PDB file of C-alpha atoms in Angstrom:
ATOM      1  CA  MET I   1       0.103   0.096  -0.039  1.00 87.00           C
ATOM      2  CA  PRO I   2       1.804   3.464  -0.857  1.00 97.00           C
ATOM      3  CA  THR I   3       1.231   6.210   0.727  1.00 98.00           C
ATOM      4  CA  PHE I   4       2.498   9.915   0.683  1.00 98.00           C
ATOM      5  CA  SER I   5       2.955  12.828   3.103  1.00 97.00           C
ATOM      6  CA  SER I   6       0.468  15.719   2.775  1.00 98.00           C
ATOM      7  CA  TYR I   7       1.142  19.413   3.661  1.00 96.00           C
ATOM      8  CA  ASP I   8       0.945  18.915   7.475  1.00 95.00           C
ATOM      9  CA  GLY I   9       3.215  16.117   7.685  1.00 96.00           C
ATOM     10  CA  THR I  10      -0.128  13.222   8.011  1.00 97.00           C
ATOM     11  CA  GLU I  11       0.928  10.203   5.721  1.00 97.00           C
ATOM     12  CA  LEU I  12      -1.910   9.599   3.617  1.00 98.00           C
ATOM     13  CA  ALA I  13      -2.708   6.131   1.722  1.00 98.00           C
ATOM     14  CA  TYR I  14      -3.740   5.451  -1.631  1.00 98.00           C
ATOM     15  CA  HIS I  15      -4.476   2.322  -3.874  1.00 98.00           C
ATOM     16  CA  LEU I  16      -3.454   1.673  -7.465  1.00 98.00           C
ATOM     17  CA  ILE I  17      -5.455  -0.668  -9.529  1.00 98.00           C
ATOM     18  CA  GLY I  18      -4.985  -1.474 -12.889  1.00 96.00           C
ATOM     19  CA  GLU I  19      -1.733  -0.042 -15.347  1.00 94.00           C
ATOM     20  CA  GLY I  20      -1.768   2.907 -17.639  1.00 95.00           C
ATOM     21  CA  GLU I  21      -2.012   6.701 -17.344  1.00 96.00           C
ATOM     22  CA  PRO I  22      -3.111   7.561 -14.241  1.00 98.00           C
ATOM     23  CA  LEU I  23      -6.561   8.464 -13.058  1.00 98.00           C
ATOM     24  CA  ILE I  24      -6.972   9.765  -9.572  1.00 98.00           C
ATOM     25  CA  CYS I  25     -10.501   8.793  -7.879  1.00 98.00           C
ATOM     26  CA  LEU I  26     -11.498  11.291  -5.240  1.00 98.00           C
ATOM     27  CA  PRO I  27     -14.420   9.141  -2.996  1.00 98.00           C
ATOM     28  CA  GLY I  28     -17.910  10.549  -1.739  1.00 97.00           C
ATOM     29  CA  GLY I  29     -19.121   9.845   1.762  1.00 93.00           C
ATOM     30  CA  ALA I  30     -18.309  12.235   2.698  1.00 96.00           C
ATOM     31  CA  MET I  31     -15.049  11.016   3.667  1.00 97.00           C
ATOM     32  CA  ARG I  32     -15.654   7.137   3.106  1.00 97.00           C
ATOM     33  CA  ALA I  33     -12.734   4.634   2.736  1.00 98.00           C
ATOM     34  CA  SER I  34     -12.230   4.386  -1.014  1.00 98.00           C
ATOM     35  CA  GLU I  35     -12.718   0.954  -1.126  1.00 98.00           C
ATOM     36  CA  TYR I  36     -16.512   0.999  -2.147  1.00 98.00           C
ATOM     37  CA  LEU I  37     -15.654   2.354  -5.392  1.00 98.00           C
ATOM     38  CA  GLY I  38     -14.168  -0.715  -6.051  1.00 96.00           C
ATOM     39  CA  ASP I  39     -12.535  -0.811  -9.726  1.00 96.00           C
ATOM     40  CA  TYR I  40     -15.348   1.597 -10.787  1.00 96.00           C
ATOM     41  CA  GLY I  41     -16.790  -1.385 -12.747  1.00 94.00           C
ATOM     42  CA  GLY I  42     -13.905  -2.180 -14.766  1.00 96.00           C
ATOM     43  CA  LEU I  43     -12.535   1.337 -15.688  1.00 97.00           C
ATOM     44  CA  SER I  44      -8.713  -0.243 -14.451  1.00 97.00           C
ATOM     45  CA  ALA I  45      -8.945  -2.098 -17.890  1.00 96.00           C
ATOM     46  CA  HIS I  46      -8.270   1.227 -19.318  1.00 95.00           C
ATOM     47  CA  ARG I  47      -6.462   3.440 -16.448  1.00 97.00           C
ATOM     48  CA  GLN I  48      -4.572   3.047 -13.535  1.00 98.00           C
ATOM     49  CA  LEU I  49      -6.906   3.906 -10.856  1.00 98.00           C
ATOM     50  CA  VAL I  50      -5.322   5.972  -7.738  1.00 98.00           C
ATOM     51  CA  LEU I  51      -7.601   5.473  -5.015  1.00 98.00           C
ATOM     52  CA  LEU I  52      -7.237   7.813  -2.031  1.00 98.00           C
ATOM     53  CA  ASP I  53      -8.361   7.309   1.203  1.00 98.00           C
ATOM     54  CA  HIS I  54      -9.048  10.411   2.731  1.00 98.00           C
ATOM     55  CA  ARG I  55      -7.244  11.543   5.777  1.00 98.00           C
ATOM     56  CA  GLY I  56      -9.454   9.469   8.892  1.00 97.00           C
ATOM     57  CA  THR I  57     -11.205   6.838   6.352  1.00 98.00           C
ATOM     58  CA  GLY I  58      -9.603   3.569   4.926  1.00 97.00           C
ATOM     59  CA  ASP I  59      -5.867   3.169   5.629  1.00 98.00           C
ATOM     60  CA  SER I  60      -4.979   6.849   6.132  1.00 98.00           C
ATOM     61  CA  PRO I  61      -4.667   7.952   9.649  1.00 96.00           C
ATOM     62  CA  GLU I  62      -6.412  10.566  11.690  1.00 95.00           C
ATOM     63  CA  PRO I  63      -5.035  14.042  11.444  1.00 96.00           C
ATOM     64  CA  ALA I  64      -3.641  15.845  14.654  1.00 92.00           C
ATOM     65  CA  GLU I  65      -5.975  18.453  13.281  1.00 94.00           C
ATOM     66  CA  VAL I  66      -9.606  17.886  13.150  1.00 95.00           C
ATOM     67  CA  GLU I  67      -9.889  21.039  11.563  1.00 96.00           C
ATOM     68  CA  SER I  68      -7.932  19.511   8.492  1.00 97.00           C
ATOM     69  CA  TYR I  69     -11.067  17.693   7.579  1.00 98.00           C
ATOM     70  CA  ARG I  70     -12.810  20.686   6.180  1.00 98.00           C
ATOM     71  CA  CYS I  71     -13.316  20.204   2.478  1.00 98.00           C
ATOM     72  CA  ASP I  72     -11.106  23.406   1.156  1.00 98.00           C
ATOM     73  CA  ARG I  73      -8.380  22.018   3.456  1.00 98.00           C
ATOM     74  CA  VAL I  74      -8.690  18.709   2.018  1.00 98.00           C
ATOM     75  CA  VAL I  75      -7.277  20.309  -1.432  1.00 98.00           C
ATOM     76  CA  ALA I  76      -4.324  20.549  -0.109  1.00 98.00           C
ATOM     77  CA  ASP I  77      -4.129  16.890  -0.197  1.00 98.00           C
ATOM     78  CA  VAL I  78      -5.115  16.471  -3.694  1.00 98.00           C
ATOM     79  CA  GLU I  79      -2.470  18.611  -4.583  1.00 98.00           C
ATOM     80  CA  ALA I  80       0.469  16.875  -2.506  1.00 98.00           C
ATOM     81  CA  LEU I  81      -0.645  13.419  -4.068  1.00 98.00           C
ATOM     82  CA  ARG I  82      -0.567  14.986  -7.581  1.00 98.00           C
ATOM     83  CA  ALA I  83       3.272  16.451  -6.758  1.00 98.00           C
ATOM     84  CA  HIS I  84       4.079  12.894  -5.218  1.00 98.00           C
ATOM     85  CA  LEU I  85       2.998  10.658  -8.328  1.00 98.00           C
ATOM     86  CA  GLY I  86       5.241  13.566 -10.570  1.00 98.00           C
ATOM     87  CA  LEU I  87       2.057  14.441 -12.263  1.00 98.00           C
ATOM     88  CA  GLU I  88       2.134  17.986 -14.735  1.00 98.00           C
ATOM     89  CA  LYS I  89      -1.591  17.522 -14.986  1.00 98.00           C
ATOM     90  CA  VAL I  90      -4.214  15.168 -13.649  1.00 98.00           C
ATOM     91  CA  ASP I  91      -7.386  13.652 -14.493  1.00 98.00           C
ATOM     92  CA  LEU I  92     -10.302  13.560 -11.654  1.00 98.00           C
ATOM     93  CA  LEU I  93     -12.756  11.188 -11.523  1.00 98.00           C
ATOM     94  CA  THR I  94     -15.045  12.174  -8.156  1.00 98.00           C
ATOM     95  CA  HIS I  95     -18.001  10.717  -7.007  1.00 98.00           C
ATOM     96  CA  SER I  96     -20.652  12.045  -4.995  1.00 98.00           C
ATOM     97  CA  ALA I  97     -19.346  14.354  -1.892  1.00 98.00           C
ATOM     98  CA  GLY I  98     -15.949  13.872  -3.488  1.00 98.00           C
ATOM     99  CA  ALA I  99     -16.969  16.198  -6.945  1.00 98.00           C
ATOM    100  CA  ASN I 100     -17.008  19.112  -4.238  1.00 98.00           C
ATOM    101  CA  LEU I 101     -13.555  18.374  -3.534  1.00 98.00           C
ATOM    102  CA  GLY I 102     -12.607  17.994  -6.850  1.00 98.00           C
ATOM    103  CA  VAL I 103     -14.522  21.636  -8.093  1.00 98.00           C
ATOM    104  CA  LEU I 104     -12.592  23.227  -4.986  1.00 98.00           C
ATOM    105  CA  TYR I 105      -9.295  21.594  -6.610  1.00 98.00           C
ATOM    106  CA  MET I 106     -10.078  23.016 -10.171  1.00 98.00           C
ATOM    107  CA  GLN I 107     -10.885  26.351  -8.651  1.00 98.00           C
ATOM    108  CA  ARG I 108      -7.362  26.359  -6.531  1.00 98.00           C
ATOM    109  CA  HIS I 109      -5.341  24.827  -9.031  1.00 98.00           C
ATOM    110  CA  PRO I 110      -7.080  24.853 -12.689  1.00 98.00           C
ATOM    111  CA  GLU I 111      -3.314  24.604 -14.369  1.00 98.00           C
ATOM    112  CA  ARG I 112      -3.189  21.373 -13.056  1.00 98.00           C
ATOM    113  CA  VAL I 113      -6.225  19.844 -14.091  1.00 98.00           C
ATOM    114  CA  ALA I 114      -6.151  17.968 -17.662  1.00 98.00           C
ATOM    115  CA  ARG I 115     -10.001  16.938 -17.385  1.00 98.00           C
ATOM    116  CA  ILE I 116     -12.782  16.474 -14.663  1.00 98.00           C
ATOM    117  CA  ALA I 117     -15.365  13.783 -14.106  1.00 98.00           C
ATOM    118  CA  LEU I 118     -18.179  14.239 -11.651  1.00 98.00           C
ATOM    119  CA  ILE I 119     -20.123  11.456 -11.162  1.00 98.00           C
ATOM    120  CA  THR I 120     -23.456  11.551  -9.339  1.00 98.00           C
ATOM    121  CA  PRO I 121     -21.809  14.843  -8.067  1.00 98.00           C
ATOM    122  CA  GLY I 122     -22.251  16.600  -4.476  1.00 97.00           C
ATOM    123  CA  MET I 123     -22.928  20.092  -5.318  1.00 97.00           C
ATOM    124  CA  ARG I 124     -22.510  21.899  -2.014  1.00 97.00           C
ATOM    125  CA  ALA I 125     -19.105  24.315  -3.257  1.00 98.00           C
ATOM    126  CA  VAL I 126     -21.518  25.552  -5.475  1.00 98.00           C
ATOM    127  CA  GLY I 127     -24.606  26.108  -3.681  1.00 98.00           C
ATOM    128  CA  ILE I 128     -27.337  23.979  -5.058  1.00 97.00           C
ATOM    129  CA  PRO I 129     -29.062  22.165  -2.280  1.00 94.00           C
ATOM    130  CA  VAL I 130     -30.882  18.868  -3.085  1.00 93.00           C
ATOM    131  CA  ASP I 131     -33.850  19.997  -1.725  1.00 91.00           C
ATOM    132  CA  GLU I 132     -37.248  18.435  -0.565  1.00 90.00           C
ATOM    133  CA  GLY I 133     -39.162  18.835  -4.066  1.00 91.00           C
ATOM    134  CA  SER I 134     -36.596  17.339  -5.868  1.00 92.00           C
ATOM    135  CA  ARG I 135     -35.802  14.398  -3.372  1.00 93.00           C
ATOM    136  CA  GLU I 136     -39.608  13.589  -3.689  1.00 94.00           C
ATOM    137  CA  ALA I 137     -39.868  13.484  -7.267  1.00 95.00           C
ATOM    138  CA  ALA I 138     -36.915  11.315  -7.502  1.00 95.00           C
ATOM    139  CA  THR I 139     -38.140   9.042  -5.124  1.00 96.00           C
ATOM    140  CA  SER I 140     -41.435   8.784  -6.323  1.00 96.00           C
ATOM    141  CA  LEU I 141     -40.246   7.097  -9.462  1.00 96.00           C
ATOM    142  CA  ARG I 142     -39.396   4.046  -7.090  1.00 97.00           C
ATOM    143  CA  LYS I 143     -43.239   3.743  -6.208  1.00 97.00           C
ATOM    144  CA  ASP I 144     -43.776   0.498  -7.762  1.00 97.00           C
ATOM    145  CA  GLU I 145     -40.988  -1.207  -6.249  1.00 97.00           C
ATOM    146  CA  PRO I 146     -41.729  -3.820  -3.596  1.00 96.00           C
ATOM    147  CA  TRP I 147     -39.731  -2.404  -1.110  1.00 97.00           C
ATOM    148  CA  TYR I 148     -40.913   1.237  -1.385  1.00 97.00           C
ATOM    149  CA  ASP I 149     -43.855   1.355   1.193  1.00 95.00           C
ATOM    150  CA  GLU I 150     -41.382   0.165   3.847  1.00 94.00           C
ATOM    151  CA  ALA I 151     -38.411   1.963   2.872  1.00 95.00           C
ATOM    152  CA  ILE I 152     -39.596   5.550   2.020  1.00 96.00           C
ATOM    153  CA  GLY I 153     -40.546   6.469   5.323  1.00 93.00           C
ATOM    154  CA  ALA I 154     -36.962   5.509   6.804  1.00 93.00           C
ATOM    155  CA  PHE I 155     -35.865   7.249   3.799  1.00 94.00           C
ATOM    156  CA  ARG I 156     -37.226  10.612   4.864  1.00 93.00           C
ATOM    157  CA  ARG I 157     -36.494  10.320   8.644  1.00 91.00           C
ATOM    158  CA  ASP I 158     -32.560   9.200   7.506  1.00 86.00           C
ATOM    159  CA  TRP I 159     -32.072  12.325   5.238  1.00 84.00           C
ATOM    160  CA  THR I 160     -33.107  14.720   7.637  1.00 81.00           C
ATOM    161  CA  ASP I 161     -30.970  12.995  10.130  1.00 72.00           C
ATOM    162  CA  VAL I 162     -33.459  12.042  12.932  1.00 69.00           C
ATOM    163  CA  GLY I 163     -33.148   8.385  11.347  1.00 66.00           C
ATOM    164  CA  SER I 164     -31.632   5.759  13.577  1.00 83.00           C
ATOM    165  CA  ASP I 165     -29.256   2.974  11.579  1.00 82.00           C
ATOM    166  CA  GLU I 166     -32.206   0.899  11.083  1.00 88.00           C
ATOM    167  CA  ASP I 167     -33.596   3.995   9.122  1.00 88.00           C
ATOM    168  CA  ALA I 168     -30.312   4.243   7.225  1.00 88.00           C
ATOM    169  CA  ALA I 169     -30.247   0.390   6.030  1.00 90.00           C
ATOM    170  CA  LEU I 170     -34.297   0.540   5.158  1.00 93.00           C
ATOM    171  CA  ALA I 171     -33.515   3.436   3.251  1.00 95.00           C
ATOM    172  CA  GLY I 172     -30.828   1.549   1.012  1.00 96.00           C
ATOM    173  CA  PRO I 173     -32.305   0.778  -1.897  1.00 97.00           C
ATOM    174  CA  PHE I 174     -32.931   4.616  -2.867  1.00 97.00           C
ATOM    175  CA  TRP I 175     -29.437   4.899  -3.352  1.00 97.00           C
ATOM    176  CA  TYR I 176     -29.198   2.135  -5.918  1.00 98.00           C
ATOM    177  CA  GLY I 177     -30.707   1.333  -9.772  1.00 97.00           C
ATOM    178  CA  ARG I 178     -31.369  -2.351  -8.761  1.00 96.00           C
ATOM    179  CA  TRP I 179     -31.990  -3.394  -5.513  1.00 97.00           C
ATOM    180  CA  ASP I 180     -29.911  -6.970  -5.897  1.00 97.00           C
ATOM    181  CA  GLU I 181     -27.549  -9.044  -3.659  1.00 97.00           C
ATOM    182  CA  ILE I 182     -24.353  -6.870  -5.168  1.00 96.00           C
ATOM    183  CA  ALA I 183     -26.438  -3.341  -4.182  1.00 97.00           C
ATOM    184  CA  GLN I 184     -27.243  -4.985  -0.839  1.00 97.00           C
ATOM    185  CA  GLU I 185     -23.893  -6.075  -0.182  1.00 97.00           C
ATOM    186  CA  HIS I 186     -22.361  -2.943  -1.168  1.00 97.00           C
ATOM    187  CA  HIS I 187     -24.532  -0.409   0.874  1.00 96.00           C
ATOM    188  CA  ALA I 188     -24.035  -2.670   4.238  1.00 94.00           C
ATOM    189  CA  THR I 189     -20.211  -1.686   3.807  1.00 95.00           C
ATOM    190  CA  ARG I 190     -21.271   2.055   4.309  1.00 91.00           C
ATOM    191  CA  ALA I 191     -21.514   1.876   7.958  1.00 88.00           C
ATOM    192  CA  THR I 192     -17.905   0.739   8.850  1.00 93.00           C
ATOM    193  CA  GLN I 193     -16.144   2.656   5.670  1.00 96.00           C
ATOM    194  CA  LEU I 194     -18.015   6.235   6.520  1.00 93.00           C
ATOM    195  CA  ASN I 195     -15.918   8.445   9.085  1.00 95.00           C
ATOM    196  CA  ARG I 196     -18.954  10.051  10.884  1.00 91.00           C
ATOM    197  CA  ASP I 197     -16.852  12.567  13.048  1.00 94.00           C
ATOM    198  CA  ALA I 198     -14.899  13.426   9.928  1.00 96.00           C
ATOM    199  CA  ARG I 199     -17.707  14.056   7.801  1.00 94.00           C
ATOM    200  CA  ALA I 200     -18.945  16.871  10.071  1.00 94.00           C
ATOM    201  CA  ALA I 201     -15.758  18.494  10.231  1.00 96.00           C
ATOM    202  CA  HIS I 202     -15.555  18.337   6.398  1.00 97.00           C
ATOM    203  CA  TYR I 203     -18.790  20.241   6.317  1.00 97.00           C
ATOM    204  CA  ALA I 204     -18.017  22.540   8.615  1.00 96.00           C
ATOM    205  CA  GLU I 205     -18.677  26.332   8.290  1.00 96.00           C
ATOM    206  CA  GLY I 206     -15.834  28.218   5.916  1.00 97.00           C
ATOM    207  CA  ALA I 207     -15.497  25.024   4.007  1.00 97.00           C
ATOM    208  CA  PHE I 208     -17.225  26.593   0.767  1.00 98.00           C
ATOM    209  CA  ASP I 209     -17.868  29.942  -0.630  1.00 98.00           C
ATOM    210  CA  PRO I 210     -20.311  28.960  -3.463  1.00 98.00           C
ATOM    211  CA  GLU I 211     -20.353  32.632  -5.333  1.00 98.00           C
ATOM    212  CA  ALA I 212     -16.839  32.764  -5.469  1.00 98.00           C
ATOM    213  CA  THR I 213     -16.450  28.911  -6.575  1.00 98.00           C
ATOM    214  CA  ARG I 214     -18.953  29.643  -9.405  1.00 98.00           C
ATOM    215  CA  ALA I 215     -17.308  32.673 -10.524  1.00 97.00           C
ATOM    216  CA  ALA I 216     -14.152  30.980 -10.783  1.00 97.00           C
ATOM    217  CA  ILE I 217     -15.273  27.764 -12.570  1.00 97.00           C
ATOM    218  CA  ALA I 218     -17.103  29.950 -15.269  1.00 97.00           C
ATOM    219  CA  GLY I 219     -14.302  30.571 -17.095  1.00 91.00           C
ATOM    220  CA  LEU I 220     -12.105  27.506 -16.931  1.00 97.00           C
ATOM    221  CA  GLU I 221     -11.796  25.563 -20.437  1.00 97.00           C
ATOM    222  CA  ILE I 222     -11.226  22.275 -18.709  1.00 98.00           C
ATOM    223  CA  PRO I 223     -13.448  19.398 -20.331  1.00 98.00           C
ATOM    224  CA  VAL I 224     -16.158  18.423 -17.301  1.00 98.00           C
ATOM    225  CA  LEU I 225     -18.208  15.279 -17.351  1.00 98.00           C
ATOM    226  CA  ILE I 226     -21.184  15.035 -15.660  1.00 98.00           C
ATOM    227  CA  LEU I 227     -22.701  11.543 -15.123  1.00 98.00           C
ATOM    228  CA  ILE I 228     -25.635  11.036 -13.149  1.00 98.00           C
ATOM    229  CA  GLY I 229     -27.966   7.953 -12.539  1.00 98.00           C
ATOM    230  CA  GLU I 230     -31.566   8.138 -14.036  1.00 98.00           C
ATOM    231  CA  LEU I 231     -33.072   7.314 -10.617  1.00 98.00           C
ATOM    232  CA  ASP I 232     -30.860   9.424  -8.297  1.00 97.00           C
ATOM    233  CA  PHE I 233     -32.134  11.916  -5.735  1.00 95.00           C
ATOM    234  CA  SER I 234     -28.767  13.369  -5.202  1.00 95.00           C
ATOM    235  CA  PRO I 235     -28.751  14.988  -7.556  1.00 96.00           C
ATOM    236  CA  SER I 236     -31.853  14.466  -9.798  1.00 96.00           C
ATOM    237  CA  PRO I 237     -31.027  14.920 -13.484  1.00 96.00           C
ATOM    238  CA  VAL I 238     -32.691  18.017 -13.208  1.00 94.00           C
ATOM    239  CA  LEU I 239     -30.387  19.351 -10.221  1.00 95.00           C
ATOM    240  CA  ALA I 240     -27.457  18.086 -12.357  1.00 96.00           C
ATOM    241  CA  THR I 241     -28.111  20.212 -15.528  1.00 96.00           C
ATOM    242  CA  ARG I 242     -28.123  23.374 -13.029  1.00 96.00           C
ATOM    243  CA  LEU I 243     -24.591  22.116 -12.311  1.00 97.00           C
ATOM    244  CA  GLY I 244     -23.470  21.860 -15.608  1.00 97.00           C
ATOM    245  CA  GLU I 245     -24.853  25.424 -16.987  1.00 97.00           C
ATOM    246  CA  LEU I 246     -22.254  26.917 -14.121  1.00 97.00           C
ATOM    247  CA  PHE I 247     -18.970  25.636 -16.299  1.00 97.00           C
ATOM    248  CA  ALA I 248     -17.881  27.272 -19.492  1.00 94.00           C
ATOM    249  CA  ASP I 249     -20.021  26.969 -22.494  1.00 92.00           C
ATOM    250  CA  GLY I 250     -18.555  24.031 -25.076  1.00 94.00           C
ATOM    251  CA  TRP I 251     -16.841  22.176 -22.234  1.00 97.00           C
ATOM    252  CA  VAL I 252     -19.185  20.298 -20.305  1.00 97.00           C
ATOM    253  CA  GLN I 253     -20.675  16.830 -21.127  1.00 97.00           C
ATOM    254  CA  LEU I 254     -24.132  16.120 -19.266  1.00 98.00           C
ATOM    255  CA  VAL I 255     -24.903  12.079 -19.528  1.00 98.00           C
ATOM    256  CA  VAL I 256     -28.226  10.374 -18.075  1.00 98.00           C
ATOM    257  CA  GLN I 257     -27.268   6.669 -17.470  1.00 98.00           C
ATOM    258  CA  PRO I 258     -30.635   4.617 -17.824  1.00 98.00           C
ATOM    259  CA  GLY I 259     -31.988   2.898 -14.696  1.00 97.00           C
ATOM    260  CA  ALA I 260     -28.860   4.066 -12.519  1.00 98.00           C
ATOM    261  CA  GLY I 261     -29.036   5.227  -9.057  1.00 98.00           C
ATOM    262  CA  HIS I 262     -26.175   6.525  -7.402  1.00 98.00           C
ATOM    263  CA  HIS I 263     -23.437   4.137  -7.593  1.00 98.00           C
ATOM    264  CA  PRO I 264     -23.777   3.840 -11.409  1.00 98.00           C
ATOM    265  CA  TRP I 265     -21.042   1.377 -11.885  1.00 98.00           C
ATOM    266  CA  LEU I 266     -22.720  -1.223  -9.915  1.00 98.00           C
ATOM    267  CA  ASP I 267     -26.113  -1.052 -11.950  1.00 97.00           C
ATOM    268  CA  ASP I 268     -24.438  -1.331 -15.530  1.00 97.00           C
ATOM    269  CA  ALA I 269     -20.828  -1.206 -15.568  1.00 97.00           C
ATOM    270  CA  ALA I 270     -20.297  -1.677 -19.507  1.00 97.00           C
ATOM    271  CA  TRP I 271     -22.574   1.312 -19.562  1.00 97.00           C
ATOM    272  CA  PHE I 272     -20.988   3.529 -17.327  1.00 98.00           C
ATOM    273  CA  GLY I 273     -17.073   2.411 -18.352  1.00 97.00           C
ATOM    274  CA  GLY I 274     -17.877   3.082 -22.140  1.00 97.00           C
ATOM    275  CA  VAL I 275     -19.141   6.293 -21.356  1.00 98.00           C
ATOM    276  CA  VAL I 276     -16.259   7.284 -19.063  1.00 98.00           C
ATOM    277  CA  THR I 277     -13.264   5.802 -21.205  1.00 97.00           C
ATOM    278  CA  ARG I 278     -14.630   7.469 -24.528  1.00 97.00           C
ATOM    279  CA  TRP I 279     -14.971  10.779 -22.432  1.00 98.00           C
ATOM    280  CA  LEU I 280     -11.327  10.433 -21.415  1.00 97.00           C
ATOM    281  CA  ALA I 281     -10.376   9.427 -24.771  1.00 95.00           C
ATOM    282  CA  GLU I 282     -11.914  11.914 -27.032  1.00 94.00           C
ATOM    283  CA  SER I 283     -12.089  15.368 -24.595  1.00 89.00           C
TER     284      SER I 283
END
């Protein structure tokens, strides 16, 4: 397991899967161990995946200062990883909350980003909330699923942070396009892979300045892929369209994966991998 020393001396771990040109992968959670990404549905057959374990997650130790978990400060970890790998520019593949980090890195170090993929992205960095209306519209698409009646109440409680661990488990189906054995096993790992204390600190006051971030990314001529699951609620395709409008004209590609949820590489690995590899090759 390779490691590198970040700006404050914290020794962080990363994992290499596959061979070829490096593709730095920033996990979500927020602050979830990169293990949940697997090999991104087979992307490691095309690129070498560099899976970062954020400080306090996976094989990376907790830092001396809890304030260093804050998203805008974790940007320095990504830059330290780039320097450690000896890369002039990087391709970034971000998932969920990891997209906030990727966008902040893009804002602070635009000269270091060759291209960036935002997979079912978190949008706190640009000030687009996942509001109740969009959540309800998205979850209503699942009303004919056999698990819906049991899961919807638990989902609503879990989303508003008044739910129990049991609610979080029952709400699991909404995060996936198919609630099959693979999805169930994947969801079951969340509790042990997520650092909840780090997550709270990651979103601490001062982590984001949406107005400044919007202004900074609007003029960047950097290829951006936004890939959304058709059935996802965080964000829904409608909200993802608003995100795409913030980037420079002609530099963003928005793709909706049919039948997919928040982890689209699990719902249809071939479809997901085909889109991402083509975009990486052609952008």
